[in-house]
Coordinates of C-alpha atoms (C1' of nucleotides) in Angstrom, one line a residue:
Chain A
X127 CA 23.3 54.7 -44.6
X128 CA 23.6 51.5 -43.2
X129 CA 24.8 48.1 -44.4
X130 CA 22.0 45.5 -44.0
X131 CA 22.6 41.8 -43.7
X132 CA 21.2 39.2 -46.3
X133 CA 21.0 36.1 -44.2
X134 CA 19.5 32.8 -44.3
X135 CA 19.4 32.5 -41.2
X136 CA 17.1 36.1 -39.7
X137 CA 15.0 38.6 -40.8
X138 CA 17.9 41.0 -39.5
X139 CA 17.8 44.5 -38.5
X140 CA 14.0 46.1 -37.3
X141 CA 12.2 49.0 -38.3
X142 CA 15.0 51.4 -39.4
X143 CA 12.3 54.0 -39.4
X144 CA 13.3 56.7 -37.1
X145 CA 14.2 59.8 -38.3
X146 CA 16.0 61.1 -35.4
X147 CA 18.7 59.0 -34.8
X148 CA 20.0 57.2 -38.1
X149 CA 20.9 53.9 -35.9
X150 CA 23.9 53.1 -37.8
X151 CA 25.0 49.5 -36.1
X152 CA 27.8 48.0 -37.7
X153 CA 27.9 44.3 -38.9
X154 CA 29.5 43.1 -35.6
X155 CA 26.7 44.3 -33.4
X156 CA 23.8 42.4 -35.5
X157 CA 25.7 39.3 -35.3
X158 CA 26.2 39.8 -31.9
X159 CA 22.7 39.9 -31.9
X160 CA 21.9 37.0 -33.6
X161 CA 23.9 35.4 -31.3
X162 CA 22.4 36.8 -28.4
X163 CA 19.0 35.2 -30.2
X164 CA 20.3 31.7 -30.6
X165 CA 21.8 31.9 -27.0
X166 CA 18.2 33.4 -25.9
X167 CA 16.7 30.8 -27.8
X168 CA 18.7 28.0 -26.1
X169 CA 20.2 26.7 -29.1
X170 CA 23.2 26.4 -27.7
X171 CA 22.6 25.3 -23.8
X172 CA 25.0 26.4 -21.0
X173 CA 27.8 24.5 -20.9
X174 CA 28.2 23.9 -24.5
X175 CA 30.4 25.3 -26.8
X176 CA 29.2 27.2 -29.9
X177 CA 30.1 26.7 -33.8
X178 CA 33.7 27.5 -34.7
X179 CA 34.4 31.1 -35.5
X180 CA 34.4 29.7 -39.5
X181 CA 31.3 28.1 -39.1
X182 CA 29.6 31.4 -38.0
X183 CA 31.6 33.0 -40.3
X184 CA 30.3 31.0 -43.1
X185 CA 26.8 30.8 -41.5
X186 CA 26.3 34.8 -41.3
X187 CA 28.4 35.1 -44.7
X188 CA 31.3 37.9 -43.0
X189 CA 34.6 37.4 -42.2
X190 CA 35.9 36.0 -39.3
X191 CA 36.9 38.8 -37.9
X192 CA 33.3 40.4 -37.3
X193 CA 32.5 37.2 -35.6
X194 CA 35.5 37.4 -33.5
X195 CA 34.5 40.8 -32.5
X196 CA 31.2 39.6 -31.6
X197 CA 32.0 37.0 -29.7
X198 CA 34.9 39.4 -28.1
X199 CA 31.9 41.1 -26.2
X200 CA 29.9 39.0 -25.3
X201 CA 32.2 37.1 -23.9
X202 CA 33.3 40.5 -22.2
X203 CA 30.1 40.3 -20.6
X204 CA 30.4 36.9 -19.5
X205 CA 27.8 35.5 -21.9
X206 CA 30.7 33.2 -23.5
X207 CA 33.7 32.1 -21.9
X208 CA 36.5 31.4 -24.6
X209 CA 38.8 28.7 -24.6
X210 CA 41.9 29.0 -26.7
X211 CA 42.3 25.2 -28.7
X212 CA 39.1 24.1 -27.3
X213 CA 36.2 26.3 -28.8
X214 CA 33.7 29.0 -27.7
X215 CA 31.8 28.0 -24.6
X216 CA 28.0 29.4 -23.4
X217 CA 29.1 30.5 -19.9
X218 CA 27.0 29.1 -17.1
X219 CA 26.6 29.6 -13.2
X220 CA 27.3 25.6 -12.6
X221 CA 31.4 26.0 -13.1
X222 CA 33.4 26.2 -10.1
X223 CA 35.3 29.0 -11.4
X224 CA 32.5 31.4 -11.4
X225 CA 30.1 29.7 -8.6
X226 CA 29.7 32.7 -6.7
X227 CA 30.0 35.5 -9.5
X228 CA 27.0 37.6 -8.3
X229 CA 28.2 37.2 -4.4
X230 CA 30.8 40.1 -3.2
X231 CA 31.2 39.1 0.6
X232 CA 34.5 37.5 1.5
X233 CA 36.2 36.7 4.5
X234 CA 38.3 39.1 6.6
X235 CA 41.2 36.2 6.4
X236 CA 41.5 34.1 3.7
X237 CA 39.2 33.2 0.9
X238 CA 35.9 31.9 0.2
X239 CA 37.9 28.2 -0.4
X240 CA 39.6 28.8 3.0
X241 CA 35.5 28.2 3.9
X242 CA 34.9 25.3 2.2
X243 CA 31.5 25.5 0.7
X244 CA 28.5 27.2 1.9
X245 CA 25.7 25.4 3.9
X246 CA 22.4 26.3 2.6
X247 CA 18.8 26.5 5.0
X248 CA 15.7 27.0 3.5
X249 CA 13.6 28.9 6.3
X250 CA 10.7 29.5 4.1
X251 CA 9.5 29.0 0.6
X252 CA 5.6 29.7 -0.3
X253 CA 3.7 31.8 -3.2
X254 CA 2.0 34.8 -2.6
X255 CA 0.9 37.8 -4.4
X256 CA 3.2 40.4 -5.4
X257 CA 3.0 43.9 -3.7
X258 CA 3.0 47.0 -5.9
X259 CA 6.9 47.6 -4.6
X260 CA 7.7 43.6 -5.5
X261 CA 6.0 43.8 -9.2
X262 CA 7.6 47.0 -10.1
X263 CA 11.0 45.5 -9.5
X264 CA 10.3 42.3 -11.2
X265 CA 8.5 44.0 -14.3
X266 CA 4.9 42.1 -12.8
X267 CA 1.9 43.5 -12.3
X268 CA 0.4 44.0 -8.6
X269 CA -1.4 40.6 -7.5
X270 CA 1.0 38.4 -10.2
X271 CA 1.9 35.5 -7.9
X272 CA 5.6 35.8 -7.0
X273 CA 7.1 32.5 -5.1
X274 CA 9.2 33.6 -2.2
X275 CA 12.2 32.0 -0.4
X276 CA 13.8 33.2 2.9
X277 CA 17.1 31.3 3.2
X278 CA 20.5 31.6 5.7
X279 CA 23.7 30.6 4.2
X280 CA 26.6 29.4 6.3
X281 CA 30.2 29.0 6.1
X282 CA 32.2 26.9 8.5
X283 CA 28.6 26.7 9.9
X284 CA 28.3 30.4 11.0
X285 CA 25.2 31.2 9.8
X286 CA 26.4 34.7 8.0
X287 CA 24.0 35.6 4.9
X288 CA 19.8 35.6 5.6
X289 CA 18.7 36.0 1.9
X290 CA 14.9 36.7 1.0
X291 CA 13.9 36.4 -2.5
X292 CA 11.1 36.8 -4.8
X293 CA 11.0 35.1 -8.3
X294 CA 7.9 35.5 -11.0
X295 CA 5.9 32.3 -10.8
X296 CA 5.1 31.8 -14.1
X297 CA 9.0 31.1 -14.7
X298 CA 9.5 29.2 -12.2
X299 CA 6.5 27.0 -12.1
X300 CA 7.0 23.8 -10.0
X301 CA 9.6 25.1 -7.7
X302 CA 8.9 24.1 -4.2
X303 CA 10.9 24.1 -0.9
X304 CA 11.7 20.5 -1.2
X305 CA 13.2 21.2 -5.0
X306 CA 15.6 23.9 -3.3
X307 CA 16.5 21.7 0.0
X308 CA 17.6 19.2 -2.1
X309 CA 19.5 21.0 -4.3
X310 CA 23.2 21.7 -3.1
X311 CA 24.8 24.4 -5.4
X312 CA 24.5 27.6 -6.3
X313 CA 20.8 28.5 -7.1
X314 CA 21.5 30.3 -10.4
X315 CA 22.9 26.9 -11.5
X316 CA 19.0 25.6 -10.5
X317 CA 17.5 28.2 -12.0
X318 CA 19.6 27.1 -15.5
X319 CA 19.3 23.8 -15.2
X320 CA 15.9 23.5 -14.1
X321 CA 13.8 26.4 -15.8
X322 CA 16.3 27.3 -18.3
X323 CA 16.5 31.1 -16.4
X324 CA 19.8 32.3 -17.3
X325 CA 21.0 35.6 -15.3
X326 CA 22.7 37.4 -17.2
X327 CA 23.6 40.6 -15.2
X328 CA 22.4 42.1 -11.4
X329 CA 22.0 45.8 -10.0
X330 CA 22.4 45.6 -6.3
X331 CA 21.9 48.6 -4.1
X332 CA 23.8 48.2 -0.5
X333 CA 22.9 49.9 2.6
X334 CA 23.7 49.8 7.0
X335 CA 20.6 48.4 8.6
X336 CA 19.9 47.3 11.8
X337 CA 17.9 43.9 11.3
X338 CA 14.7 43.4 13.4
X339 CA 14.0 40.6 15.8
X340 CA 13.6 37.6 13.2
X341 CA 16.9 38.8 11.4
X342 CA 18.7 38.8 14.3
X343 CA 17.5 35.8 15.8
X344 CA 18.1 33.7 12.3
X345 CA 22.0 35.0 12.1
X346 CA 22.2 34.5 15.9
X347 CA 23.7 38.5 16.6
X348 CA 23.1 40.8 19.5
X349 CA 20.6 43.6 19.3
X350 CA 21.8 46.6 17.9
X351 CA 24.5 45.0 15.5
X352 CA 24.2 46.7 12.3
X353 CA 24.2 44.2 9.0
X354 CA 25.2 45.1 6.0
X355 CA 21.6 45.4 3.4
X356 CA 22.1 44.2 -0.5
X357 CA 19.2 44.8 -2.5
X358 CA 19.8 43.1 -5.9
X359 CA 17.9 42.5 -9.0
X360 CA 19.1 40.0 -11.2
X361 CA 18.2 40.3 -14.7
X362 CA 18.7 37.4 -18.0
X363 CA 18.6 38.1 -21.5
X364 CA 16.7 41.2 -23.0
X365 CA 17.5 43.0 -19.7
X366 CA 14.3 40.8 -17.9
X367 CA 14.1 41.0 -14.1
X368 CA 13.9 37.7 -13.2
X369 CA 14.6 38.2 -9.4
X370 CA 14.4 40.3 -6.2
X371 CA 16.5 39.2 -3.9
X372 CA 17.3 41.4 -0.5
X373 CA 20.3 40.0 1.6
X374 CA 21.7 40.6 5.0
X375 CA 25.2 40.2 5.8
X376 CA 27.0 39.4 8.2
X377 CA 30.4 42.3 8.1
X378 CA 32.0 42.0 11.6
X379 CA 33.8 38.5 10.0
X380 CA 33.4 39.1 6.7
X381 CA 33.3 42.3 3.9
X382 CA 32.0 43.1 0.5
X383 CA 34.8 43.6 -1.3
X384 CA 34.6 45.5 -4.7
X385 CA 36.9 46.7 -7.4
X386 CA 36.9 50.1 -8.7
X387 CA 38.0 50.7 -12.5
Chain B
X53 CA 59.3 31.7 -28.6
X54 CA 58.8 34.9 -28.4
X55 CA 58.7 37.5 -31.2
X56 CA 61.5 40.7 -29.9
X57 CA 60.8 44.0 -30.5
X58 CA 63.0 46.3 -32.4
X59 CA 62.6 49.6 -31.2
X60 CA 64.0 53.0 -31.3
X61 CA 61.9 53.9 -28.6
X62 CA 62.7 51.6 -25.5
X63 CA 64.7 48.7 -24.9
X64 CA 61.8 46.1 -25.4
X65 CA 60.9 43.0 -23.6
X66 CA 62.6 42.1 -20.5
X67 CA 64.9 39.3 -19.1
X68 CA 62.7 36.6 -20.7
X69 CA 64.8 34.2 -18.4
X70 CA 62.8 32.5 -16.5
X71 CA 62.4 28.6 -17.8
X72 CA 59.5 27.9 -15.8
X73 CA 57.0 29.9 -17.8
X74 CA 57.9 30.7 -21.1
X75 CA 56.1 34.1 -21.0
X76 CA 54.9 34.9 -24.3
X77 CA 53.7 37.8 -24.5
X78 CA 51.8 39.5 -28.0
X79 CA 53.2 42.0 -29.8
X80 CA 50.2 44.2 -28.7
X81 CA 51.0 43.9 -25.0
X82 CA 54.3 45.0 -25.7
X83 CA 53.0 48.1 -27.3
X84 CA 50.5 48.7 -24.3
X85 CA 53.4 48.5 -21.9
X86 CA 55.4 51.4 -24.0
X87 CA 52.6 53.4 -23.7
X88 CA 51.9 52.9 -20.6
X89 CA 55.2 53.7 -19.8
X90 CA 54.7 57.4 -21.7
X91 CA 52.0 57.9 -19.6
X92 CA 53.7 57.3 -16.9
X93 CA 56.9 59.3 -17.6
X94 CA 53.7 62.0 -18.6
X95 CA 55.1 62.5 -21.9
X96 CA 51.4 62.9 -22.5
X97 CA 49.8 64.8 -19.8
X98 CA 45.8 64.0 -18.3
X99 CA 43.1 65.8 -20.6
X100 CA 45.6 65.9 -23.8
X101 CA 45.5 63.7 -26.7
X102 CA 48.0 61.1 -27.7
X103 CA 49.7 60.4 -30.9
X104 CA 47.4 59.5 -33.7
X105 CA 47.2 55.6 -34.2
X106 CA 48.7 56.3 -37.7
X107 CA 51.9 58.1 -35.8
X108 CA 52.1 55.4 -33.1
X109 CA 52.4 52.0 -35.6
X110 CA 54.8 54.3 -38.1
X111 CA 57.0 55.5 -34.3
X112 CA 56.7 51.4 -33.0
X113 CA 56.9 50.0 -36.5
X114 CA 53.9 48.1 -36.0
X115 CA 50.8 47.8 -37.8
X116 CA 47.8 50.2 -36.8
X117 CA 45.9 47.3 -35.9
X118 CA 48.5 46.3 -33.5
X119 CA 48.1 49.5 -31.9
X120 CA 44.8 49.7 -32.3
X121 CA 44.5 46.8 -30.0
X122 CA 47.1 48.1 -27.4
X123 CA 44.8 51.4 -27.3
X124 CA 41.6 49.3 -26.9
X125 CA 42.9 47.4 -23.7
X126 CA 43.8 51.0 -22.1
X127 CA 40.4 52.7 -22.9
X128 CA 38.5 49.4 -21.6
X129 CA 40.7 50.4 -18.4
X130 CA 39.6 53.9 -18.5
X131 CA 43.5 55.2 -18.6
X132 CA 42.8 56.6 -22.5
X133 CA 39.8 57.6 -23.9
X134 CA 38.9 57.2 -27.6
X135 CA 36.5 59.5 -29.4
X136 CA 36.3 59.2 -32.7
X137 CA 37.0 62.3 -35.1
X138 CA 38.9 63.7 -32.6
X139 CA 41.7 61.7 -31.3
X140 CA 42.7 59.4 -28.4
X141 CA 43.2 61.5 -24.6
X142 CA 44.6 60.4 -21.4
X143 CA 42.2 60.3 -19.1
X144 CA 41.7 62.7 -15.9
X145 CA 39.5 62.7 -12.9
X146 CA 39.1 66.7 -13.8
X147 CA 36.2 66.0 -16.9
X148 CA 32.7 66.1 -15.4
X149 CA 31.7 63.4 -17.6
X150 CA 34.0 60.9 -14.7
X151 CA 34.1 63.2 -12.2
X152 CA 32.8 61.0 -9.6
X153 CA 34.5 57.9 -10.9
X154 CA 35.2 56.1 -7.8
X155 CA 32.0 57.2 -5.8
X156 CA 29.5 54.8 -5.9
X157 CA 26.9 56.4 -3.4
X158 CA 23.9 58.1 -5.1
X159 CA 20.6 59.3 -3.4
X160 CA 17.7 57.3 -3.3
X161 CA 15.7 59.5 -5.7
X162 CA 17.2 61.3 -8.2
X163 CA 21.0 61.0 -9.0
X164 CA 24.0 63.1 -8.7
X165 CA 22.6 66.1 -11.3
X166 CA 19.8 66.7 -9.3
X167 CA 21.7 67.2 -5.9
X168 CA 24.4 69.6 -7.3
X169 CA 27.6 69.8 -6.4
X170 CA 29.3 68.6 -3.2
X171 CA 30.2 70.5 -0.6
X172 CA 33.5 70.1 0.9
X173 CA 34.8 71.2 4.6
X174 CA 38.3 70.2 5.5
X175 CA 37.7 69.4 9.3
X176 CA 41.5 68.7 9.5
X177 CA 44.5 67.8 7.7
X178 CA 47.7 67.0 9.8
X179 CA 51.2 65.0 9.2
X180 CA 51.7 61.7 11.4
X181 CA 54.1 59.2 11.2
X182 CA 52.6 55.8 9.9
X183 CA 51.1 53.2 12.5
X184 CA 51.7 49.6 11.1
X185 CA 48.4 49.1 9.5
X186 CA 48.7 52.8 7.1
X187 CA 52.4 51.5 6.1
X188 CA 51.0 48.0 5.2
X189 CA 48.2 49.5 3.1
X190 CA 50.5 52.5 1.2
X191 CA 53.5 50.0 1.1
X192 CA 55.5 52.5 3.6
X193 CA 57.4 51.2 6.6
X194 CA 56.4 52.1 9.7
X195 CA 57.3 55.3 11.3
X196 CA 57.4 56.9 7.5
X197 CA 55.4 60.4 7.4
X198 CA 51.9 60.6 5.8
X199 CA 49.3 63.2 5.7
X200 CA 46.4 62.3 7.2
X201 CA 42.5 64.4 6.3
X202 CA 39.6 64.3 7.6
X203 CA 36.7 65.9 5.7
X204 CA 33.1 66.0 5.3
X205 CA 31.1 65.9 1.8
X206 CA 27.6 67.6 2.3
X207 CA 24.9 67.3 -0.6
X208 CA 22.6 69.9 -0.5
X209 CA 23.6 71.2 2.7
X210 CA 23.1 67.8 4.3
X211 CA 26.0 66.0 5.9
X212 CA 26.2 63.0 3.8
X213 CA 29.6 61.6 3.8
X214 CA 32.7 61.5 6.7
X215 CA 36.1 60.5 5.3
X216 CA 39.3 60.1 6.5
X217 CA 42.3 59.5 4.5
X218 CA 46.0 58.9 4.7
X219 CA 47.9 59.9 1.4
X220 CA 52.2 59.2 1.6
X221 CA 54.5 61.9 2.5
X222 CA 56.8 62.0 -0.1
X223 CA 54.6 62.1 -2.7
X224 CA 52.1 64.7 -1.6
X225 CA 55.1 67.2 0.0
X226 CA 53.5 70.7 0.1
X227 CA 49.4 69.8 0.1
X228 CA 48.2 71.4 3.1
X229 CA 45.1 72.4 4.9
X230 CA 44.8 75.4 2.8
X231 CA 45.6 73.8 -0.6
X232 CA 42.2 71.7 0.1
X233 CA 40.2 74.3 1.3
X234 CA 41.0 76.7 -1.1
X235 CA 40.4 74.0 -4.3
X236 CA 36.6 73.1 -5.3
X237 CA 36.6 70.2 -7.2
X238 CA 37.3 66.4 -7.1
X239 CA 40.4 66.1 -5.0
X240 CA 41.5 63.6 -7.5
X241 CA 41.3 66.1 -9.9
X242 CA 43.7 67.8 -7.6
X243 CA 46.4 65.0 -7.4
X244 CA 46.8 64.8 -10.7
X245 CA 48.0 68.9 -11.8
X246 CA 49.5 69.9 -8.9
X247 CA 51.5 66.2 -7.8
X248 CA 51.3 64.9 -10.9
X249 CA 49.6 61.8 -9.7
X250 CA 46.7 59.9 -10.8
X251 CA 44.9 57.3 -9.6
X252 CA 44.2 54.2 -11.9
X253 CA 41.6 51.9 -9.9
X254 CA 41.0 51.4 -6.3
X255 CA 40.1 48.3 -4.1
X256 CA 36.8 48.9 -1.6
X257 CA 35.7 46.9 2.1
X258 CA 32.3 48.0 2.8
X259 CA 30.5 47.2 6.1
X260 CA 27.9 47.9 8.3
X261 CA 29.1 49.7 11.3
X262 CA 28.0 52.1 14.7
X263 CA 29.9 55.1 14.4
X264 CA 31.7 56.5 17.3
X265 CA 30.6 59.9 19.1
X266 CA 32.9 62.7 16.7
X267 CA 31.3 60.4 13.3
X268 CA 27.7 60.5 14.4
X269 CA 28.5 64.6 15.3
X270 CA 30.0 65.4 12.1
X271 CA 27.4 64.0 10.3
X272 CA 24.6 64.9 12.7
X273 CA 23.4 61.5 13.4
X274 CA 21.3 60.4 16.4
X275 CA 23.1 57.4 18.3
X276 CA 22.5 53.8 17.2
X277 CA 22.4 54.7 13.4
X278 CA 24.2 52.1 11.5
X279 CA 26.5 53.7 8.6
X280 CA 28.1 52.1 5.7
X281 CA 31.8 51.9 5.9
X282 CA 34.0 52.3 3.2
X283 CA 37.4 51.3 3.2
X284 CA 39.7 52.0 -0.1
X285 CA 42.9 52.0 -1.6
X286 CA 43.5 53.7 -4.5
X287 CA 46.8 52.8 -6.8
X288 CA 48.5 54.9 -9.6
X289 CA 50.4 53.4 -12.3
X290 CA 52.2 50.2 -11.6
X291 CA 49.5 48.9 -8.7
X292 CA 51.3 51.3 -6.3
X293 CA 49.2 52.1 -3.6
X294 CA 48.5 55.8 -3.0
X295 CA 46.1 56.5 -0.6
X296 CA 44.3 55.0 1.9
X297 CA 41.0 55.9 2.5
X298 CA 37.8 55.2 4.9
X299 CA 34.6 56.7 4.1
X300 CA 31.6 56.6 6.6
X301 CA 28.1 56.9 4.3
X302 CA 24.6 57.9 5.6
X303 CA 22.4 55.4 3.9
X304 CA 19.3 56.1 5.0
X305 CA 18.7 59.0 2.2
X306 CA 21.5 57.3 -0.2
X307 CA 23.3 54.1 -1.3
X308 CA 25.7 52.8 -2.8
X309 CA 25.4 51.3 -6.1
X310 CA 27.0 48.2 -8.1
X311 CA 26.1 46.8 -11.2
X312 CA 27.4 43.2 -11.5
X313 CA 28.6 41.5 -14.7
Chain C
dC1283 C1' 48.2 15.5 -36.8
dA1284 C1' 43.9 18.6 -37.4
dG1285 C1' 41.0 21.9 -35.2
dT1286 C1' 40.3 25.8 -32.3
dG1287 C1' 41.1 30.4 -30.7
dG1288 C1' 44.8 34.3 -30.8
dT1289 C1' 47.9 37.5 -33.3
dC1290 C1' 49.5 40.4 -37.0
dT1291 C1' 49.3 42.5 -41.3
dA1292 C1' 47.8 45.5 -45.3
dG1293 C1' 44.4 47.8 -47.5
dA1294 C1' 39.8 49.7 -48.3
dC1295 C1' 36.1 52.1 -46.8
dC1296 C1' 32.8 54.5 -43.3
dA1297 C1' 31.3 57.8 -39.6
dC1298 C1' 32.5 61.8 -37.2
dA1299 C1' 34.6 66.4 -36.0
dC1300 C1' 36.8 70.5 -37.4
dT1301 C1' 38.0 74.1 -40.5
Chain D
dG525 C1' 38.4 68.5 -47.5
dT526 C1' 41.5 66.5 -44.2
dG527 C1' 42.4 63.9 -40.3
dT528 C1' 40.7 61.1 -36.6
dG529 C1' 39.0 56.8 -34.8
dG530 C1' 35.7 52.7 -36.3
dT531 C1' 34.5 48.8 -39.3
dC532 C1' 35.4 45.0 -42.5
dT533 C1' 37.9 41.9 -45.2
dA534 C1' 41.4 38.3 -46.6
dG535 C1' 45.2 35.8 -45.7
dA536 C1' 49.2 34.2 -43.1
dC537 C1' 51.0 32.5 -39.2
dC538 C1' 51.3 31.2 -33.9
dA539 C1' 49.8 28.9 -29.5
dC540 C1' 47.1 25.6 -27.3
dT541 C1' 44.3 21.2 -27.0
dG542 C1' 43.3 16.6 -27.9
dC543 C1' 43.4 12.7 -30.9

DNA sequence: CAGTGGTCTAGACCACACT
DNA sequence: GTGTGGTCTAGACCACTGC
């Protein structure tokens, strides 16, 4: 049997009706999730920090120690970042520390700060209607409008990453080419700050392409120089796709470096 | 300060010297270093279990909750693995559940179940003496012998992946051309029974490169196909490098996968 | 100093696997 | 049933931050 939770605060665990698999979650898991809800739920906004381990303790009537290993995974997930004297903080895209979390290329010498910071170009930024391929990936249906951006990032300008990308429009209502030209800083940061679109999480598939004419022509390479092709989808709470994004990179100055555990 | 250990086990925490940083380290990372340092001596040997957590607080006079904690941080680094009822086990690249741990290329349809098992043809294996860049990677001098394979991984008959790889000398004395041939399985799996080494976590490159004439033959590629270049080292205990490795994908009926967190 | 997260303990009980 | 890892609690104390 399972232990339920009597709480003020949520109607706690769901159905509980399946036969199959009993579902036994212990107490740390539902408080995770109830956590998970009030992060969903923006009651504590990116940036912030959260109530004291007590305080939820007290809140959610367990002991500290379930909350601690609550917050212990999401913030092993990077949902919270915690801060030893300071507090329990809702992680967020906007910190220097983890500015480019979802971005694997690095220079061949040096670092990304041996760059200095990225110059973005919008190319292209309009609304259209999602293809069957685009609204399978973003959990649309076919005809949903999708907003879609073609951008090149450069370091020390070198223009080295072309990005398309396709969001859902009902998101990310009001978002116009101007919005992202004027915006210097990583675009996840926008996407928090501006329509409260937190991703959480990203799948990326990477093949060798050669790019066709427009490719080449925007990262200025010779013909048959092959680029390295990331698909990624970007998901935020609830595992939602919230974004297509295909990238071409630049690898004869640069690699996509990746650790294996 | 620091709390000391009092072991009958090991002589405990190091020269604690330095004034600079004042080092503390938890009583829990202390216990993770002793058994890292059993693993390492394989007093416990890949696929067998460990001590019970009961057997390890009573043998480090700790409580199990200290332990526990030590054994936490190892699984989450895949070098035990928990399962409850049973016991704690060191890990090995042998089970089937991980027995692609490090390979991250999957077909575009389907995954690794539905292709079978690789096949493996040893298209040479030869001892060299190290140019500067092997030494650099496998922290050898220059000059200093290492083995040096090339191979070719088919999937369903098709030519999928070319590797070449450098492994140390001294290590790996008495692996030959035959040794490979003759063994079907991961050739991780390998390392670890018959040199008693295993591999912990690698570091990967990947880029987008034109193969030369003998790569596009061995995989049967028409000229001008891009391939996916993948460059690793792999370490064993201690972040000692062990082998260098560079793999050369087809991507065009696979790719290579990475979740982001 | 008070408040926060981090460590450590001791004990109770639960879920799972084997016998 | 016995032994394993997994959960939960309550309380003490430590390390770090900022007032």
């Amino acid at each position: 049997m399972n232990t339920t939770l009597t709480l003020t605060d949520a109607p706690a665990a769901a159905a509980e009706s399946q036969a199959a698999t009993p579902a036994f979650s212990p107490l740390y898991q539902q408080i995770k999730g109830l956590i998970l809800q009030s992060l969903q739920a923006s009651e504590w906004k990116p940036g912030e920090s959260i109530p004291s381990e007590m305080e939820l303790a007290a809140r959610y009537r367990v002991s500290q120690g379930t909350v601690r290993k609550a917050i212990d995974e999401l913030a092993s997930g990077h949902l919270l970042i915690r801060k030893q004297g300071k507090g329990t903080f809702v992680a967020t895209h906007a910190e220097h520390q983890v500015q480019y979390r979802f971005l694997k290329l690095v220079p061949d010498q040096g670092d990304l700060n041996t760059e200095g910071p990225a110059q973005r170009e919008i190319v292209d930024c309009k609304r259209l209607r999602a293809t069957a391929e685009i609204a399978r990936a973003l959990a649309l249906r076919s005809g949903d409008t999708v907003l879609q951006v073609r951008r090149v990032l450069s370091f020390a300008n070198v223009p080295t990453i072309l990005e398309d990308l396709w969001l859902p429009g009902t998101p990310f209502k009001g978002l116009t080419a101007e919005r992202l030209a004027g915006y210097h800083g990583p675009m996840y940061a926008l996407f928090e700050t501006e329509f409260g679109v937190r991703m959480v999480r990203a799948e990326e598939k990477i093949r060798a392409v050669l790019p066709d004419k427009s490719q080449r022509e925007l990262l200025q390479r010779p013909a048959n120089t092959p680029l390295l092709s990331v698909e990624r989808i970007a998901y935020t709470y609830n595992d939602t796709p919230m974004e297509l994004r295909r990238g071409f990179y630049r690898t004869d100055t640069h690699h996509y470096r990746n650790d294996l555990n």
